[in-house]
GROMACS .gro file of N, CA and C in nm:
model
  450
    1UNK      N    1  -2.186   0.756  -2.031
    1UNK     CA    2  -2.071   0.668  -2.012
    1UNK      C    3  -1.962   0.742  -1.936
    2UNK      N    4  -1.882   0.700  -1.854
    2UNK     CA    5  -1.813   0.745  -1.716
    2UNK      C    6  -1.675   0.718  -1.861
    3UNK      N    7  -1.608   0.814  -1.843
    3UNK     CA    8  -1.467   0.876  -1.887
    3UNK      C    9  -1.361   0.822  -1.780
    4UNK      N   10  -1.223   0.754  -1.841
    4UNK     CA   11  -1.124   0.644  -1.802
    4UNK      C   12  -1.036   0.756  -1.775
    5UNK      N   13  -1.004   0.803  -1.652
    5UNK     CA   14  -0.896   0.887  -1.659
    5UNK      C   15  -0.726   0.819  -1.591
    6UNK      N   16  -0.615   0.854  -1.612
    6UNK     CA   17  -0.498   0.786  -1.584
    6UNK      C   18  -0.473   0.884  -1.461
    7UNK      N   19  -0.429   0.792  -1.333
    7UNK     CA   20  -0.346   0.914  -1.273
    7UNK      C   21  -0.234   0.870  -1.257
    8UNK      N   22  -0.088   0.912  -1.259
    8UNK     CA   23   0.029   0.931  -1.265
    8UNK      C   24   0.074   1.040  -1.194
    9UNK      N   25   0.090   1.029  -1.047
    9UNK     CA   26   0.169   1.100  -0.949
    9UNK      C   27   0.291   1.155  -1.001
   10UNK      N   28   0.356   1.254  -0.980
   10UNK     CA   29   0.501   1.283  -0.984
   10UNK      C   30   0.584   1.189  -0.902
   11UNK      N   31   0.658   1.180  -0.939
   11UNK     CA   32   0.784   1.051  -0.898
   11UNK      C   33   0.715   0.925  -0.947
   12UNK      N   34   0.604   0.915  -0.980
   12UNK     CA   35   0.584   0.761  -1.009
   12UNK      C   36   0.557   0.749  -1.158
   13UNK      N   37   0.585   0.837  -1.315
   13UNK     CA   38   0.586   0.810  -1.410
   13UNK      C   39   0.653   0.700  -1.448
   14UNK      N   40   0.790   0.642  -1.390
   14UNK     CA   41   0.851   0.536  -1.421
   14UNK      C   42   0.721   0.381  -1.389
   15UNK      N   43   0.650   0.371  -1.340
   15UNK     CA   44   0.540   0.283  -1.355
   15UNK      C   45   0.506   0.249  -1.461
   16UNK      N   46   0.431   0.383  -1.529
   16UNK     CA   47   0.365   0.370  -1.614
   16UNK      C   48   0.446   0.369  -1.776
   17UNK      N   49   0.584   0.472  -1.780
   17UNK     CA   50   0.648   0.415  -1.876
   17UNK      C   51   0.725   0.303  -1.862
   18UNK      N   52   0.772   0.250  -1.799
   18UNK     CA   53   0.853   0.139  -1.839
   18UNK      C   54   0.810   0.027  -1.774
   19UNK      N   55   0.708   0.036  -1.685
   19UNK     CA   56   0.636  -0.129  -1.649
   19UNK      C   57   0.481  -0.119  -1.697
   20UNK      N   58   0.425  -0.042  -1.765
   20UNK     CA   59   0.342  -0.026  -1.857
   20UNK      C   60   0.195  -0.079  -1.776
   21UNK      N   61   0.184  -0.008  -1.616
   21UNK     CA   62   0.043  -0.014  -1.538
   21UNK      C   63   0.101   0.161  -1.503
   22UNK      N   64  -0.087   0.170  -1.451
   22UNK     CA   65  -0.119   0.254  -1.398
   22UNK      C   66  -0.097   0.303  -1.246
   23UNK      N   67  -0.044   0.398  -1.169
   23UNK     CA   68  -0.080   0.362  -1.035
   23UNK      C   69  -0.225   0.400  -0.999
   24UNK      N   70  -0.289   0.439  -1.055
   24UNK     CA   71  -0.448   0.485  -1.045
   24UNK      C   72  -0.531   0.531  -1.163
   25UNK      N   73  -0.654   0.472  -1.138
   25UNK     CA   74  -0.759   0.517  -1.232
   25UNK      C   75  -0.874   0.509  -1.206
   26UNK      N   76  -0.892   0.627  -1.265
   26UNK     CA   77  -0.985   0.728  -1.211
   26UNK      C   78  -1.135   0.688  -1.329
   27UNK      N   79  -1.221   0.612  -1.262
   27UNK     CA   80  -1.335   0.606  -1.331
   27UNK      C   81  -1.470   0.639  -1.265
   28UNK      N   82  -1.549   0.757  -1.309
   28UNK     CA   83  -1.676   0.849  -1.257
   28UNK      C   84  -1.604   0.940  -1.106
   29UNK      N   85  -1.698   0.892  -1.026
   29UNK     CA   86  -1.615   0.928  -0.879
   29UNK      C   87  -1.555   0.810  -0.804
   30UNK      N   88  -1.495   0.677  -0.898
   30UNK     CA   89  -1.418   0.601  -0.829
   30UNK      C   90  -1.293   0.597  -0.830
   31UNK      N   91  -1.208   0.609  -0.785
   31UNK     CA   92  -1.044   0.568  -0.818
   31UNK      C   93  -0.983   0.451  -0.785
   32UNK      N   94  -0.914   0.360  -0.832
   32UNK     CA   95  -0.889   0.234  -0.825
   32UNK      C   96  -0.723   0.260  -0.821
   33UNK      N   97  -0.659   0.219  -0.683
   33UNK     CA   98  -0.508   0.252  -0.664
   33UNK      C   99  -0.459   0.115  -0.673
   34UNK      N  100  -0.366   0.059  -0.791
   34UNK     CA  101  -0.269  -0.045  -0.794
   34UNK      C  102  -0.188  -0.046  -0.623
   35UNK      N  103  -0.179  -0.163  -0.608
   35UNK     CA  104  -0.104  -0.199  -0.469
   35UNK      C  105   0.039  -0.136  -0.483
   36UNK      N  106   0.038  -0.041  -0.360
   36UNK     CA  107   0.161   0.041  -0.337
   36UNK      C  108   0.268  -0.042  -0.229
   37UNK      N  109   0.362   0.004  -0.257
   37UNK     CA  110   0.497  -0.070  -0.162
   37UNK      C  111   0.562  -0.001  -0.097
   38UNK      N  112   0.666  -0.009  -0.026
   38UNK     CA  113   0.762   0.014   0.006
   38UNK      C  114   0.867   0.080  -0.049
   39UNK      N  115   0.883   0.139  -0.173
   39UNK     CA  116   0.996   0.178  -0.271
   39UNK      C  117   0.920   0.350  -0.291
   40UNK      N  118   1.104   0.386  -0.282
   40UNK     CA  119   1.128   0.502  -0.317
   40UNK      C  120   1.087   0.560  -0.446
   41UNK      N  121   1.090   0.688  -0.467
   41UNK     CA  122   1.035   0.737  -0.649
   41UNK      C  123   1.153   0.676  -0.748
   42UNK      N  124   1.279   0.655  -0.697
   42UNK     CA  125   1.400   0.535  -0.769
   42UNK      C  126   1.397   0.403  -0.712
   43UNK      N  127   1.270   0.312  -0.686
   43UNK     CA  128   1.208   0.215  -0.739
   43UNK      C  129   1.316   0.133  -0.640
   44UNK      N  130   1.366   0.206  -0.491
   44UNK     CA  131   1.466   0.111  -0.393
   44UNK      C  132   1.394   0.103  -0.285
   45UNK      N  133   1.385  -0.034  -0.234
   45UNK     CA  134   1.318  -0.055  -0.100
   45UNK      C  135   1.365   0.046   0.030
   46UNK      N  136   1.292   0.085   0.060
   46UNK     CA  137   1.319   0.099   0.208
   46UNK      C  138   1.348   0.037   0.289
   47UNK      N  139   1.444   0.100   0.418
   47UNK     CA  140   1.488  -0.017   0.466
   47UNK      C  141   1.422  -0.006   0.613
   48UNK      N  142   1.368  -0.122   0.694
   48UNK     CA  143   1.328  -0.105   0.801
   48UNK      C  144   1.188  -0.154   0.757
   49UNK      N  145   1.106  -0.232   0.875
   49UNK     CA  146   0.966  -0.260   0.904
   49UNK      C  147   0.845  -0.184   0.877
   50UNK      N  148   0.882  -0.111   0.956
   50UNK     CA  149   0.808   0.000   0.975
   50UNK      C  150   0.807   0.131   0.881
   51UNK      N  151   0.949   0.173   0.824
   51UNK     CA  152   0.951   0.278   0.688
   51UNK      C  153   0.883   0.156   0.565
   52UNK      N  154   0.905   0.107   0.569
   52UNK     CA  155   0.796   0.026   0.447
   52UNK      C  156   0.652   0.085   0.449
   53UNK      N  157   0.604   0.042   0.579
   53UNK     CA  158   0.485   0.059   0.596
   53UNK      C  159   0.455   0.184   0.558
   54UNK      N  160   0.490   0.274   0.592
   54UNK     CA  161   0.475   0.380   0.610
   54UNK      C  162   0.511   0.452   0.462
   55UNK      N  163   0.586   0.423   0.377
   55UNK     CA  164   0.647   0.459   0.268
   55UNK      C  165   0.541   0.383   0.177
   56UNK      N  166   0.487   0.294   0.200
   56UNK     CA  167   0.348   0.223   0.145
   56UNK      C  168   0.241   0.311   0.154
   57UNK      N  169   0.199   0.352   0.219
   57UNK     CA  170   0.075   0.415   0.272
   57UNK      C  171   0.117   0.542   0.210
   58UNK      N  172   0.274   0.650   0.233
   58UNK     CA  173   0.291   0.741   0.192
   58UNK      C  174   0.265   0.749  -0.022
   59UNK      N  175   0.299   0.621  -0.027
   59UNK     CA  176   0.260   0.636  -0.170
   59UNK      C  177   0.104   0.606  -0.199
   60UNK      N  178   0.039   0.579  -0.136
   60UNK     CA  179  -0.116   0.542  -0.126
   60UNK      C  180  -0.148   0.679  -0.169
   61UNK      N  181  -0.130   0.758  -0.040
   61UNK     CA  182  -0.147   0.914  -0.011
   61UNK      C  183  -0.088   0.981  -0.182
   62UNK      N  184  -0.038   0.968  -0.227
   62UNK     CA  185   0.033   1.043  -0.326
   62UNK      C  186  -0.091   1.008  -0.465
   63UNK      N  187  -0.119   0.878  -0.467
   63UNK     CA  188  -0.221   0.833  -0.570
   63UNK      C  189  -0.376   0.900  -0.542
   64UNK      N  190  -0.384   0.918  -0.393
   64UNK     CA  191  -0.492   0.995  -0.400
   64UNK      C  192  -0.451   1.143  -0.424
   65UNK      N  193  -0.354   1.216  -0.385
   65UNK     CA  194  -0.394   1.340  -0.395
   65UNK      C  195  -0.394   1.330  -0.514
   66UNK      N  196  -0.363   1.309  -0.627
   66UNK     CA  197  -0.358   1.355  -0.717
   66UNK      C  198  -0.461   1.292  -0.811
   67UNK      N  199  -0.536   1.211  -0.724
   67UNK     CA  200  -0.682   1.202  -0.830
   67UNK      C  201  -0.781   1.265  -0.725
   68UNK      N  202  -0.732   1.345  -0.674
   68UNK     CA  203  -0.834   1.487  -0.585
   68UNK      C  204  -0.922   1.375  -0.455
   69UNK      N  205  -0.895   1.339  -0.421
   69UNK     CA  206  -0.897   1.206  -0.288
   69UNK      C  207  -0.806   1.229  -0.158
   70UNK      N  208  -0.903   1.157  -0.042
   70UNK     CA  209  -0.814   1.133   0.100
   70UNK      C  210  -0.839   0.997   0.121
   71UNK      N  211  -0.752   0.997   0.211
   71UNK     CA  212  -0.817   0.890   0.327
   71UNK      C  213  -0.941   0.858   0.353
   72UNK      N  214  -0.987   0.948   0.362
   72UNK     CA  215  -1.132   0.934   0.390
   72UNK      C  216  -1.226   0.900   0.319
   73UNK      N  217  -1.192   0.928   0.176
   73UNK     CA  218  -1.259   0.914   0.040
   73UNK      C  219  -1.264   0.706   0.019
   74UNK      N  220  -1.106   0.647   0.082
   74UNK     CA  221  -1.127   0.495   0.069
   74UNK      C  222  -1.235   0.360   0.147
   75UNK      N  223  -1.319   0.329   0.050
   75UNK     CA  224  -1.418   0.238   0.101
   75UNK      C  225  -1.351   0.100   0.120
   76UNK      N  226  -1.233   0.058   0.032
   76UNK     CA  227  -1.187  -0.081   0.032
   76UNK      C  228  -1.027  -0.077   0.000
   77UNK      N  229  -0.986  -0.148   0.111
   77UNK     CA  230  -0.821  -0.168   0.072
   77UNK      C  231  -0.814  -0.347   0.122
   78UNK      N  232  -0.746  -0.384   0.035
   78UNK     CA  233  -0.678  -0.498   0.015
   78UNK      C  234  -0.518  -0.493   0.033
   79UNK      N  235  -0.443  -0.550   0.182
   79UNK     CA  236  -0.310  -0.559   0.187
   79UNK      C  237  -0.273  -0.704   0.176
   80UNK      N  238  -0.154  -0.731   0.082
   80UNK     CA  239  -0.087  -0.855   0.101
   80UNK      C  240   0.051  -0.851   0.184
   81UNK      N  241   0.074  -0.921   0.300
   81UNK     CA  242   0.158  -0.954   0.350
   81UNK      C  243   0.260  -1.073   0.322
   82UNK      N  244   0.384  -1.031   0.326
   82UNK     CA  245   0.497  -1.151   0.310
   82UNK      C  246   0.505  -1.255   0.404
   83UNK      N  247   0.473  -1.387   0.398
   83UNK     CA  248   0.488  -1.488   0.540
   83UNK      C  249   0.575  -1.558   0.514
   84UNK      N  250   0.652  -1.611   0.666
   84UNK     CA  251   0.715  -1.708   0.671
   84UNK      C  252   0.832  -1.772   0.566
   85UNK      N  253   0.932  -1.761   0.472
   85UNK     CA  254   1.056  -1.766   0.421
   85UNK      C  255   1.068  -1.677   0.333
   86UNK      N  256   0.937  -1.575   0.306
   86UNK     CA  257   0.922  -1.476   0.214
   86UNK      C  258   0.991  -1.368   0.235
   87UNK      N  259   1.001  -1.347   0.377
   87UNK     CA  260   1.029  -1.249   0.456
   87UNK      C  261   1.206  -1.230   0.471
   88UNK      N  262   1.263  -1.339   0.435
   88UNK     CA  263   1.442  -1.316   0.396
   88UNK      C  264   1.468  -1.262   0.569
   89UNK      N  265   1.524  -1.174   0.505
   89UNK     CA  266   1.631  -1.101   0.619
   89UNK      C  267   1.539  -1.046   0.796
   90UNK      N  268   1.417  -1.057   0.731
   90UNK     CA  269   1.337  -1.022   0.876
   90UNK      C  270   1.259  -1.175   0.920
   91UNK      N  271   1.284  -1.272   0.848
   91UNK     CA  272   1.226  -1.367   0.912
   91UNK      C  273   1.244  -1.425   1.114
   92UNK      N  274   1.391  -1.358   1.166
   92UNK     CA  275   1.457  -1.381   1.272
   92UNK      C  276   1.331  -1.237   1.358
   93UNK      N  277   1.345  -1.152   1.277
   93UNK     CA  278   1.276  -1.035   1.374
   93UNK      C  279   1.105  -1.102   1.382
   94UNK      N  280   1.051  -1.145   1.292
   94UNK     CA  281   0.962  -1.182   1.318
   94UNK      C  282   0.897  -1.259   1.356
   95UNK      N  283   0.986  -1.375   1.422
   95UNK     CA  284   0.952  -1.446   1.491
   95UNK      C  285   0.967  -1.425   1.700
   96UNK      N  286   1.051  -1.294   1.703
   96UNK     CA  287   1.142  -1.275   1.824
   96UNK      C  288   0.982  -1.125   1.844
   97UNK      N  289   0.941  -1.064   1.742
   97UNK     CA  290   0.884  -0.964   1.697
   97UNK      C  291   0.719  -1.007   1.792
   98UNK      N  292   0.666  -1.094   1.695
   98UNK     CA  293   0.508  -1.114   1.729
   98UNK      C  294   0.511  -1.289   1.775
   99UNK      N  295   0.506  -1.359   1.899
   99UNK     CA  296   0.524  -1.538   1.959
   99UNK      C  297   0.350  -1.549   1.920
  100UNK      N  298   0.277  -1.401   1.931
  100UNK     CA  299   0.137  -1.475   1.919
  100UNK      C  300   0.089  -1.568   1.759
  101UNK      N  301  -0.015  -1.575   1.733
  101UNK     CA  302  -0.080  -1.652   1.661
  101UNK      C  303  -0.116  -1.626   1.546
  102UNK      N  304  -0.085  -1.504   1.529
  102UNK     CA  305  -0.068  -1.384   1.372
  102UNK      C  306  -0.048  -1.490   1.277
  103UNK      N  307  -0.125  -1.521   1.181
  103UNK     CA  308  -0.054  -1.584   1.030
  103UNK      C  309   0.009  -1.425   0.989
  104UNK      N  310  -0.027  -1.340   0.961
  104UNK     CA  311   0.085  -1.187   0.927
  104UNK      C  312   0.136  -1.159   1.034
  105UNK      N  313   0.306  -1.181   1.000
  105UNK     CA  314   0.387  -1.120   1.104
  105UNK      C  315   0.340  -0.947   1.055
  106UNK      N  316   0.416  -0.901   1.234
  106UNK     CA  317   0.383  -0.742   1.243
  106UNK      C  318   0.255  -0.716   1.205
  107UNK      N  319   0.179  -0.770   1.219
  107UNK     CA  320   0.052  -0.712   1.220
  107UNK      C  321  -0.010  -0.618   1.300
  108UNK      N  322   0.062  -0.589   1.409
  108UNK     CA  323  -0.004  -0.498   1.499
  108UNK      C  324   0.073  -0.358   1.502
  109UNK      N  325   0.160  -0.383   1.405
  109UNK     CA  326   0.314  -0.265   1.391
  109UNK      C  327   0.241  -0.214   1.237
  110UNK      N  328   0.193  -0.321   1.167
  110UNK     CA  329   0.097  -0.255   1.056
  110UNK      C  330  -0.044  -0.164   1.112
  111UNK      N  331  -0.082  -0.209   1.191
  111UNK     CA  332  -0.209  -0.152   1.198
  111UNK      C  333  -0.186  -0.015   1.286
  112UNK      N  334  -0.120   0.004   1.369
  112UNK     CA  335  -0.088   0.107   1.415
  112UNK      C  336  -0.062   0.263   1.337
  113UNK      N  337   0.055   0.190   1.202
  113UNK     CA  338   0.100   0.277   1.106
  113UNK      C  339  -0.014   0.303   1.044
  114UNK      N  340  -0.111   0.200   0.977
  114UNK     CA  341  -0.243   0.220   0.931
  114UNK      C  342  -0.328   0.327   0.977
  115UNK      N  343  -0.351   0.361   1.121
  115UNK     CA  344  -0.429   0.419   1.190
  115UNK      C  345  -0.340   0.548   1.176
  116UNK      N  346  -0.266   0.604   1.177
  116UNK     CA  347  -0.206   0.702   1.133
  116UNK      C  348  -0.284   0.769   0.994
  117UNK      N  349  -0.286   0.670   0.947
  117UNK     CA  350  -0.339   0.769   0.823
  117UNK      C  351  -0.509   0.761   0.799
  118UNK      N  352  -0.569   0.669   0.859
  118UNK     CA  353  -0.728   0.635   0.811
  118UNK      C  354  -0.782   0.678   0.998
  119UNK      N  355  -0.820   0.824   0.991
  119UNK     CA  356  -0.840   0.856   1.127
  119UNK      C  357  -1.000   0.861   1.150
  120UNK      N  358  -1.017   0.876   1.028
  120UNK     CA  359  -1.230   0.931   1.093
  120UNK      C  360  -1.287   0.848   1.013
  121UNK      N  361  -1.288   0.844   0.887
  121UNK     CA  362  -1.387   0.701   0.761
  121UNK      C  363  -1.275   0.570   0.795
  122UNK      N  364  -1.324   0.475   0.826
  122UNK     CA  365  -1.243   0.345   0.834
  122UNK      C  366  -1.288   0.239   0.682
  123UNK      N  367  -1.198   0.224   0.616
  123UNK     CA  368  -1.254   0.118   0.494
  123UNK      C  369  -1.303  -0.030   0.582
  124UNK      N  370  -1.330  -0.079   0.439
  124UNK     CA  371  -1.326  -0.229   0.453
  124UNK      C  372  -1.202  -0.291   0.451
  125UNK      N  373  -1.175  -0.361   0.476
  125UNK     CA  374  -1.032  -0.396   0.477
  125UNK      C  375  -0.994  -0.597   0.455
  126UNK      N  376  -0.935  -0.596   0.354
  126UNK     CA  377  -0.906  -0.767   0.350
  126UNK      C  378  -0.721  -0.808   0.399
  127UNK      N  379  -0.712  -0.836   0.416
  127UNK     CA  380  -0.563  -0.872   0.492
  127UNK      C  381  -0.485  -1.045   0.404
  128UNK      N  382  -0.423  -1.043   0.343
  128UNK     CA  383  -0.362  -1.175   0.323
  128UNK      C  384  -0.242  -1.227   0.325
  129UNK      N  385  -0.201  -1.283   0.332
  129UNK     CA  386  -0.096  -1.367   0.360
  129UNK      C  387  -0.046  -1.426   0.273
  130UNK      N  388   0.092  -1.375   0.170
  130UNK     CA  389   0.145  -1.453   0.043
  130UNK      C  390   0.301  -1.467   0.099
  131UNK      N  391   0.366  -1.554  -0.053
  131UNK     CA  392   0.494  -1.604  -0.009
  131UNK      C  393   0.603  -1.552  -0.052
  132UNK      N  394   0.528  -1.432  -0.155
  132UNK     CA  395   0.616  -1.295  -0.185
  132UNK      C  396   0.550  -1.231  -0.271
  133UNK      N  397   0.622  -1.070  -0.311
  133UNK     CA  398   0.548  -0.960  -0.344
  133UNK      C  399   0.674  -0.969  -0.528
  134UNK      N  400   0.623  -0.840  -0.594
  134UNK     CA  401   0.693  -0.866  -0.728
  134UNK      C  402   0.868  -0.820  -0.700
  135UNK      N  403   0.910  -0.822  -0.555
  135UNK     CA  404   1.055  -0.777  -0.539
  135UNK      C  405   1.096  -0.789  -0.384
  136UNK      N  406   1.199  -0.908  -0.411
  136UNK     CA  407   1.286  -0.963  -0.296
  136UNK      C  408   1.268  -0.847  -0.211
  137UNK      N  409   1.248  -0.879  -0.104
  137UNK     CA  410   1.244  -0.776   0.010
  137UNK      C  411   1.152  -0.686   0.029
  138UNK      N  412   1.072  -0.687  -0.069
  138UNK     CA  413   0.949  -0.665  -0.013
  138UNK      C  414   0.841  -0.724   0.105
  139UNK      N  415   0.780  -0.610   0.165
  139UNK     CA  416   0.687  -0.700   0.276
  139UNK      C  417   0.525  -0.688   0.293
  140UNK      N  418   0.495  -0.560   0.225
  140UNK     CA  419   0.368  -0.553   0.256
  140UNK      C  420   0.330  -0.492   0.049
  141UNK      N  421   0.202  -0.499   0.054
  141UNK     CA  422   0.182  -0.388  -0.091
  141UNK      C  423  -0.009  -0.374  -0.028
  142UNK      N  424   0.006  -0.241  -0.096
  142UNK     CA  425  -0.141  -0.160  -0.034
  142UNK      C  426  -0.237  -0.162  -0.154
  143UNK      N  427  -0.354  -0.209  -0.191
  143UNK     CA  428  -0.433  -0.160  -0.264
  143UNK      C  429  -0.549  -0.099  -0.260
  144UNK      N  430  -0.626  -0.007  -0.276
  144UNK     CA  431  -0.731   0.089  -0.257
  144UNK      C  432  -0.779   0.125  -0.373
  145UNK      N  433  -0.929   0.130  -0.301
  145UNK     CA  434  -1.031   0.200  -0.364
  145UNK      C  435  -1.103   0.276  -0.313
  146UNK      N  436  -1.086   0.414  -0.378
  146UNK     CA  437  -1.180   0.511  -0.317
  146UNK      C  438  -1.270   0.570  -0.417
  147UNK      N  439  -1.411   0.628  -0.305
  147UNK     CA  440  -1.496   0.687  -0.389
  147UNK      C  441  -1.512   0.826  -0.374
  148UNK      N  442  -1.485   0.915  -0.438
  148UNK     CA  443  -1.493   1.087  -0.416
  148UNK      C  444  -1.653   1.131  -0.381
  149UNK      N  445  -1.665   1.231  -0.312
  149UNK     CA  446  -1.838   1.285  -0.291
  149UNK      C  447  -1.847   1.353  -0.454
  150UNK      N  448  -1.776   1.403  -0.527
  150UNK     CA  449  -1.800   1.481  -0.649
  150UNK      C  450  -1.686   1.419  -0.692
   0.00000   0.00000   0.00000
């Protein structure tokens, strides 16, 4: 029987004590990363498009190192995107942003940042489109699963 391990990054104990989830868990050689955001280790959005993204992914990165994981180690990520009145204060940029046919605004400002970090193993990847995340001003949240070689 495969042993349930918790991982709890530094800066992200406030997760797990006072909103009572995990940001990762670690079962055999799988790790299962709760959808990461945009927010600082004091739980404040970032501000800007693109530091989201990136502050998303940077906390991705933080859930793996510390269940001994890369990038490379992820077979499946699931992102939800904010659409259309969800989006508050960037709804004006994102329409002036992407005229094409995107149901996810910035999608191509996501994938770019994406490719930054997933350079040689590429996951599977599901993409969706909601009408908000668990905090006003949020825009994107990351979820992953990776599998370790050991």
């Amino acid at each position: 029987m495969s042993t349930r391990q918790v991982i709890v990054p530094k800066g992200m104990e406030i997760l797990y004590e006072k909103f009572h989830y995990c940001p990762g868990v670690k079962v055999g050689n799988t790790l299962y990363i709760s959808g990461q955001v945009g927010r600082d280790e004091n739980l404040q959005i970032v501000k800007g498009l693109e530091a989201q993204f990136v502050q998303g992914f940077e906390n991705v990165k933080k859930v793996l190192d510390a269940g001994g994981a890369t990038f490379d180690d992820v077979v499946k990520m699931i992102t939800y995107h904010v659409t259309g009145t969800g989006l508050g204060e960037f709804q004006t940029e994102a329409t002036a942003f992407d005229k094409s046919l995107h149901i996810i605004p910035f999608l191509q400002l996501f994938m770019q940042v994406k490719d930054r970090y997933f350079t040689n193993n590429y996951p599977t990847w599901t993409g969706i489109g909601v009408t908000g995340l668990s905090t006003p001003g949020l825009i994107v949240e990351i979820k992953c699963t990776a599998v370790l070689s050991k």
